[in-house]
CSV table of C-alpha atoms in Angstrom, one decimal:
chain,number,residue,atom,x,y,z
A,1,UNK,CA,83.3,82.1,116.6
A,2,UNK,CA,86.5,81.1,117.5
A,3,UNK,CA,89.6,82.7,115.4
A,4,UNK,CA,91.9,79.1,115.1
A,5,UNK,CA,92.6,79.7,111.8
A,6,UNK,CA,89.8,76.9,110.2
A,7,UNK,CA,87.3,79.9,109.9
A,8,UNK,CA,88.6,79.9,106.3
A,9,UNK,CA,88.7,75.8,106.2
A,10,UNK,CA,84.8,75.5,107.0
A,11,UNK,CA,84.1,78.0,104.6
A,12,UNK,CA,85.4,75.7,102.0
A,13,UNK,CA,84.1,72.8,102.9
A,14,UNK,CA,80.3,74.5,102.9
A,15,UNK,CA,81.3,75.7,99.3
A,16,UNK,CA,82.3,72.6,98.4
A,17,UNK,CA,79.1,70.5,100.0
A,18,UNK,CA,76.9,73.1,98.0
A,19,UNK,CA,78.6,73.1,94.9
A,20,UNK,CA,80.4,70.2,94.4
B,1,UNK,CA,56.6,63.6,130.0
B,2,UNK,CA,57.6,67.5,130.5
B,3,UNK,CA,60.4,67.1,132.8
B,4,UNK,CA,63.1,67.4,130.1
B,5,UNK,CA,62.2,71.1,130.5
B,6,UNK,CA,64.3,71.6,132.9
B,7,UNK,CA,67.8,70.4,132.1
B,8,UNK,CA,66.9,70.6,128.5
B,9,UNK,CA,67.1,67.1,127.3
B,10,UNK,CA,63.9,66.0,125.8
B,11,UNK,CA,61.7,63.5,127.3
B,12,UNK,CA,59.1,61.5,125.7
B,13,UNK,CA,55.7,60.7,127.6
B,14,UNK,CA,55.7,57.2,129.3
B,15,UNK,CA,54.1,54.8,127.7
B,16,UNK,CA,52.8,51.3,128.2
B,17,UNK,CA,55.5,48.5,127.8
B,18,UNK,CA,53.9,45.4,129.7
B,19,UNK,CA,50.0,45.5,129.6
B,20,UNK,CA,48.5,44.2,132.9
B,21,UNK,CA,46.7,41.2,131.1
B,22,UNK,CA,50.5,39.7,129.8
B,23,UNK,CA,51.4,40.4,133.5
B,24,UNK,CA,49.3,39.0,135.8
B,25,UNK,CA,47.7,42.4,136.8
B,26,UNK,CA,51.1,44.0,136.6
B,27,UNK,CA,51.1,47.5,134.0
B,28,UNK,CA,54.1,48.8,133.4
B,29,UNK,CA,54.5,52.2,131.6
B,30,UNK,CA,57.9,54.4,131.0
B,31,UNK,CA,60.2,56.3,129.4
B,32,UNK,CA,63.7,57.1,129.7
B,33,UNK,CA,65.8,60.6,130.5
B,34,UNK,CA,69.1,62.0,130.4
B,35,UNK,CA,69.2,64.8,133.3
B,36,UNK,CA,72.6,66.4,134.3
B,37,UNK,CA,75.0,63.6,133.1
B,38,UNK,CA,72.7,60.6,134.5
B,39,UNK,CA,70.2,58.1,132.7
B,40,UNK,CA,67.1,56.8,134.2
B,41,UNK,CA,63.9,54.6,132.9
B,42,UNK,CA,61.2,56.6,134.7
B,43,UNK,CA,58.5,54.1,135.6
B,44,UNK,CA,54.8,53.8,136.7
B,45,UNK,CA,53.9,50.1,138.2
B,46,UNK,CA,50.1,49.7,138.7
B,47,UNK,CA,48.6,46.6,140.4
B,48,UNK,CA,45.6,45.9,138.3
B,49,UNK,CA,45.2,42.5,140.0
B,50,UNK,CA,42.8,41.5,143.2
B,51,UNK,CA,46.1,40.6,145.3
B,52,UNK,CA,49.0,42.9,146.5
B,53,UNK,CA,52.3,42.9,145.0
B,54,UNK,CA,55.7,42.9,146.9
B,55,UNK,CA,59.2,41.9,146.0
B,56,UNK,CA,59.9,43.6,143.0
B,57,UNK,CA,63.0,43.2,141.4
B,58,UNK,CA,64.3,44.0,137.5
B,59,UNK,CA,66.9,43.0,135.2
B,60,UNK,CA,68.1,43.8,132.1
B,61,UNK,CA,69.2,41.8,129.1
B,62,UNK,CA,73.0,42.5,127.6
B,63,UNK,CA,72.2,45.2,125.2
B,64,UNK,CA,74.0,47.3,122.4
B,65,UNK,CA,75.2,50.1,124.8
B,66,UNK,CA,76.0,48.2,127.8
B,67,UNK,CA,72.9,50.1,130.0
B,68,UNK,CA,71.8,48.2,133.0
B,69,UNK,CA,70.2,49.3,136.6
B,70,UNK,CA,72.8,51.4,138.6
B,71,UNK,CA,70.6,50.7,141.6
B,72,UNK,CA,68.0,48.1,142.5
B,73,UNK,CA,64.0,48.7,142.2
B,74,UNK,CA,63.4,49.9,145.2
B,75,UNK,CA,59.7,50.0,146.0
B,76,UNK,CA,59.5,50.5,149.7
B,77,UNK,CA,56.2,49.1,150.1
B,78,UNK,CA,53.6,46.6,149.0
B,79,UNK,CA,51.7,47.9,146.1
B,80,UNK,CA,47.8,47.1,147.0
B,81,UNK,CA,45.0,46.0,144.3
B,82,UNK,CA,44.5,49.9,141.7
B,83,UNK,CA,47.4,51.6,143.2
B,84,UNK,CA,50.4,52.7,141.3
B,85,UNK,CA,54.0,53.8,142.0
B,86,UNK,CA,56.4,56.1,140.4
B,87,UNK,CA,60.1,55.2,140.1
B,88,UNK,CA,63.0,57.0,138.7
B,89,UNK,CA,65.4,53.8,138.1
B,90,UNK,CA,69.0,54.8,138.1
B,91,UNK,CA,71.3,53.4,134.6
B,92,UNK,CA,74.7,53.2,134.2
B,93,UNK,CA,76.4,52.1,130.8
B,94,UNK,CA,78.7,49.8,132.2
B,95,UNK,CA,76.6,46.7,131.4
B,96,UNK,CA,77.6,44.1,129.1
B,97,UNK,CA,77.9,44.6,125.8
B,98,UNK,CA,75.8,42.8,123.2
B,99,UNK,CA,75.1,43.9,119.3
B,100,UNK,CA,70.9,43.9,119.1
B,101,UNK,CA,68.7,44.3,116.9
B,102,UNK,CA,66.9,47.3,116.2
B,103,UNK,CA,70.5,48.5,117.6
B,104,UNK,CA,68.3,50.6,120.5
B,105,UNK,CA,66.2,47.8,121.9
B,106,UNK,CA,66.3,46.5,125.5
B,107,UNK,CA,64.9,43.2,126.8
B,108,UNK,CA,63.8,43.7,130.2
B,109,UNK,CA,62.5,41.2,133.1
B,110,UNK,CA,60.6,41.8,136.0
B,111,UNK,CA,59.8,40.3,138.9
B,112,UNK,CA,57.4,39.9,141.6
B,113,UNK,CA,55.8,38.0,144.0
B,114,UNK,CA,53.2,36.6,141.7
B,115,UNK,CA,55.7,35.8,138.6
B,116,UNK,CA,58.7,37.1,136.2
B,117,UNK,CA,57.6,38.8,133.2
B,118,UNK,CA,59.6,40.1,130.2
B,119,UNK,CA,59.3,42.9,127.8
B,120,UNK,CA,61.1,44.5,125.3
B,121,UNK,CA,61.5,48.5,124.6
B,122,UNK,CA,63.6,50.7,122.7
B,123,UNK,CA,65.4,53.6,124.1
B,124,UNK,CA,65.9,56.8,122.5
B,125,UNK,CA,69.6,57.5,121.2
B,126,UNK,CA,69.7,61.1,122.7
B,127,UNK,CA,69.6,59.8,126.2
B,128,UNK,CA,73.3,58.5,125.5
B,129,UNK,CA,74.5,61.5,123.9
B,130,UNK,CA,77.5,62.6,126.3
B,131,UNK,CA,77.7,66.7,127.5
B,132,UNK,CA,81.4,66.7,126.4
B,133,UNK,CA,80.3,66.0,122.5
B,134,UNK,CA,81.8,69.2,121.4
B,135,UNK,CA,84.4,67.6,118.8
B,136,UNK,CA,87.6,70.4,118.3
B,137,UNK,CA,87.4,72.0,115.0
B,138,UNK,CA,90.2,70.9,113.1
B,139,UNK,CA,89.5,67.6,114.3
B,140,UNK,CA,86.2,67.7,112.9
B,141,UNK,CA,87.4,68.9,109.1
B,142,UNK,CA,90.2,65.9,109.3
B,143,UNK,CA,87.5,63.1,110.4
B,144,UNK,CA,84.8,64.6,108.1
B,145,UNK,CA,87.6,63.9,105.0
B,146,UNK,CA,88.5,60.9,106.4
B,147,UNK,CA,85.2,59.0,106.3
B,148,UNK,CA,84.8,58.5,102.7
B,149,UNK,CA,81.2,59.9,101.4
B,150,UNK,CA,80.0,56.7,100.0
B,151,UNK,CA,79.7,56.0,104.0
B,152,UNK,CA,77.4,59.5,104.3
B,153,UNK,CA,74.1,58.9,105.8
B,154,UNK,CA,71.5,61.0,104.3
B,155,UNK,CA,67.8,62.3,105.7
B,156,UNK,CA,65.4,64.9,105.2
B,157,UNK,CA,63.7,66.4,108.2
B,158,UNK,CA,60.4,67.6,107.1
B,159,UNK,CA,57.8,69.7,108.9
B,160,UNK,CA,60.0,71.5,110.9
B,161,UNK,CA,59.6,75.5,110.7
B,162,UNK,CA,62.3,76.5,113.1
B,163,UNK,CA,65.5,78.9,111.6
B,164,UNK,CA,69.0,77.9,112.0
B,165,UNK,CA,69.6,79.9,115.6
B,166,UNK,CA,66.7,78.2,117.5
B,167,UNK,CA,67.9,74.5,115.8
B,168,UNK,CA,71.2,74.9,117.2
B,169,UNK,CA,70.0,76.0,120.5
B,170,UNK,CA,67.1,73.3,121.2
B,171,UNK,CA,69.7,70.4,119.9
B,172,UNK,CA,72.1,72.1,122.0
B,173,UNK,CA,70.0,71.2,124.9
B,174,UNK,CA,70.5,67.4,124.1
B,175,UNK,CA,73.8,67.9,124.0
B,176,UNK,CA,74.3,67.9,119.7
B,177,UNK,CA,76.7,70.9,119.7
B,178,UNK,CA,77.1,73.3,116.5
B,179,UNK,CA,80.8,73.5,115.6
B,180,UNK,CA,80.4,75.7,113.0
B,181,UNK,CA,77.7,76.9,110.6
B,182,UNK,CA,78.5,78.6,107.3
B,183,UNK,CA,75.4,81.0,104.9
B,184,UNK,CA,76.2,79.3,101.2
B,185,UNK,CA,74.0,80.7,98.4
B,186,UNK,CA,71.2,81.9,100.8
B,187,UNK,CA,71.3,78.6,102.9
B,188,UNK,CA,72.9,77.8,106.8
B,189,UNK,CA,75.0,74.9,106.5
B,190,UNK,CA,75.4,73.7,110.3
B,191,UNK,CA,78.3,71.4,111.2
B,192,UNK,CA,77.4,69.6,114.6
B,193,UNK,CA,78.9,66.6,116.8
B,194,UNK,CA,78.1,64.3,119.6
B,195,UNK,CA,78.9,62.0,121.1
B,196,UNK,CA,78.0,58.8,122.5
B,197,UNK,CA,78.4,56.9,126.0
B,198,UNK,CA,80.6,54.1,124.4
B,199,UNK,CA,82.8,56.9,122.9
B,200,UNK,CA,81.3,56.8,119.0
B,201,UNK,CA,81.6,60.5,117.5
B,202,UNK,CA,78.9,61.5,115.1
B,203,UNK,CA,79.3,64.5,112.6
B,204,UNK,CA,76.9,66.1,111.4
B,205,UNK,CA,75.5,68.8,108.5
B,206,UNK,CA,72.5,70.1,108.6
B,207,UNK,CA,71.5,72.4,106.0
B,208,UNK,CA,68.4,74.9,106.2
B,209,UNK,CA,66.9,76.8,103.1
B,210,UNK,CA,65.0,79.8,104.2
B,211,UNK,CA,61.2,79.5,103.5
B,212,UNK,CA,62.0,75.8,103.2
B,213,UNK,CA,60.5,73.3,106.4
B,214,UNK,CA,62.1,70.7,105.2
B,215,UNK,CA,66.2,70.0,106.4
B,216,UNK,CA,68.6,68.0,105.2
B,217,UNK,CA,71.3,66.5,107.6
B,218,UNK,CA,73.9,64.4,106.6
B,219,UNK,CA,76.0,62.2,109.5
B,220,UNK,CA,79.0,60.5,109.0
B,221,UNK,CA,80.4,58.0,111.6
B,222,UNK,CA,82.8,55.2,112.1
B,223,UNK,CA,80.0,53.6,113.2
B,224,UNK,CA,77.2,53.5,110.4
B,225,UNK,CA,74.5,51.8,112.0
B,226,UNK,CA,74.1,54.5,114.5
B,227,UNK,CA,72.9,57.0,112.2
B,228,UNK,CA,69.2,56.0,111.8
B,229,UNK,CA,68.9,56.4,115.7
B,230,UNK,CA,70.5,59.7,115.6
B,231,UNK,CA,68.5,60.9,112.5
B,232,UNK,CA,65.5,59.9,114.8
B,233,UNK,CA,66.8,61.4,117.6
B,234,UNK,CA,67.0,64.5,115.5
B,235,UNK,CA,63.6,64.3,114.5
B,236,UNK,CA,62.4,63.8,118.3
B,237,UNK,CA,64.5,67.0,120.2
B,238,UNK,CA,63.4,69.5,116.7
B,239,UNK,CA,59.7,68.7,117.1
B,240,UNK,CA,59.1,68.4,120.3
């Protein structure tokens, strides 16, 4: 995977989708 | 049906859209593909009628994505009482434009020496899924916050025993790339995009519980009424 810096940002957004 | 194999792109078997007794003797079956970059309604015409057919001719009605004939039918010789033909009829999506309803459906006529007949079909939405759908990540995480979740679209894929590597790759094929995909408590959480001929940009999750057959994707698009057609189209490129 690509290093752009939104590695971290989809990471959240997965937490976030599973525990919202 | 089969061919898809090749490019990637699945394509559904034909099937029968104007019986020969609502045509004068005239069957047509098809089915439509997407092979490298170009549409096509793959036809078979059989002549189920004691006279020979000759000056064929279609048309299509304005239609929800603007696809009509990028070429004429071009059957180069008369078609004689049980024989059939095979046609691989060119589309281009520059047609004009009109809002139907199912969103996919497309009112056809056809001509021939005997008559005009008419017939309606629906097309499946993968055919018009575009080989630059890749949407840039942080484009992606400021349209997916953008789209407010009371306008998420929300299905369950059932049945469908494949793990989160092989998903990605067979959608992949119909040109529904994976963006990124995240492991959150034991599950894959796939984020996904295409994107359509007329420009509409589909997001999608797709989340997959190990040991569980059953998916759940999510779409969000500027565009709502699209996502039943691409939940469907889902459902068509992960089982077949």
């Amino acid at each position: 995977e690509m290093d752009d810096g939104l590695d971290e940002a989809f990471s959240r957004l997965a937490q976030a989708r599973t525990n919202p | 049906g089969g061919v898809g194999a090749l490019s990637g792109s699945y394509v559904a078997p034909k099937a029968v859209w104007l019986p020969a007794m609502k045509a004068k003797g005239l069957e047509i079956s098809g089915t439509f593909s997407r092979q490298a970059g170009s549409i096509s309604m793959d036809l078979s015409l059989t002549n189920k009628a004691l006279q020979v057919m000759s000056d064929f001719a279609i048309q299509f009605n304005r239609n929800s994505f603007g696809l009509a004939p990028a070429a004429p039918l071009q059957i180069n010789a008369p078609l004689g009482p049980n024989q059939t033909v095979d046609i691989s009829l060119p589309l281009n999506t520059i047609g004009s434009v009109m809002k139907m309803d199912p969103l996919n459906n497309l009112q056809v006529a056809v001509k021939n020496n005997i008559d005009v007949f008419y017939f309606s079909t629906v097309y499946p939405l993968h055919v018009l899924f575009v080989d630059d759908g890749k949407m840039e990540r942080q484009m992606f995480l400021a349209t997916w916050k953008d789209i407010p979740n009371e306008n998420e679209a929300q299905f369950q894929i059932k049945d469908c025993p494949l793990g989160a590597e092989a998903v990605s790759s067979k959608l992949q094929g119909s040109h529904v790339f994976t963006i990124a995909k995240r492991n959150v408590e034991g599950q894959d959480m796939l984020y996904q995009s295409l994107k359509l001929t007329n420009g509409i940009w589909v997001l999608a999750e797709l989340r997959i519980q190990p040991g569980n057959p059953s998916f759940t994707l999510s779409l969000k698009c500027r565009a709502p009424e699209v996502c039943p057609h691409v939940y469907q189209a889902y459902e068509t490129i992960l089982k077949n």
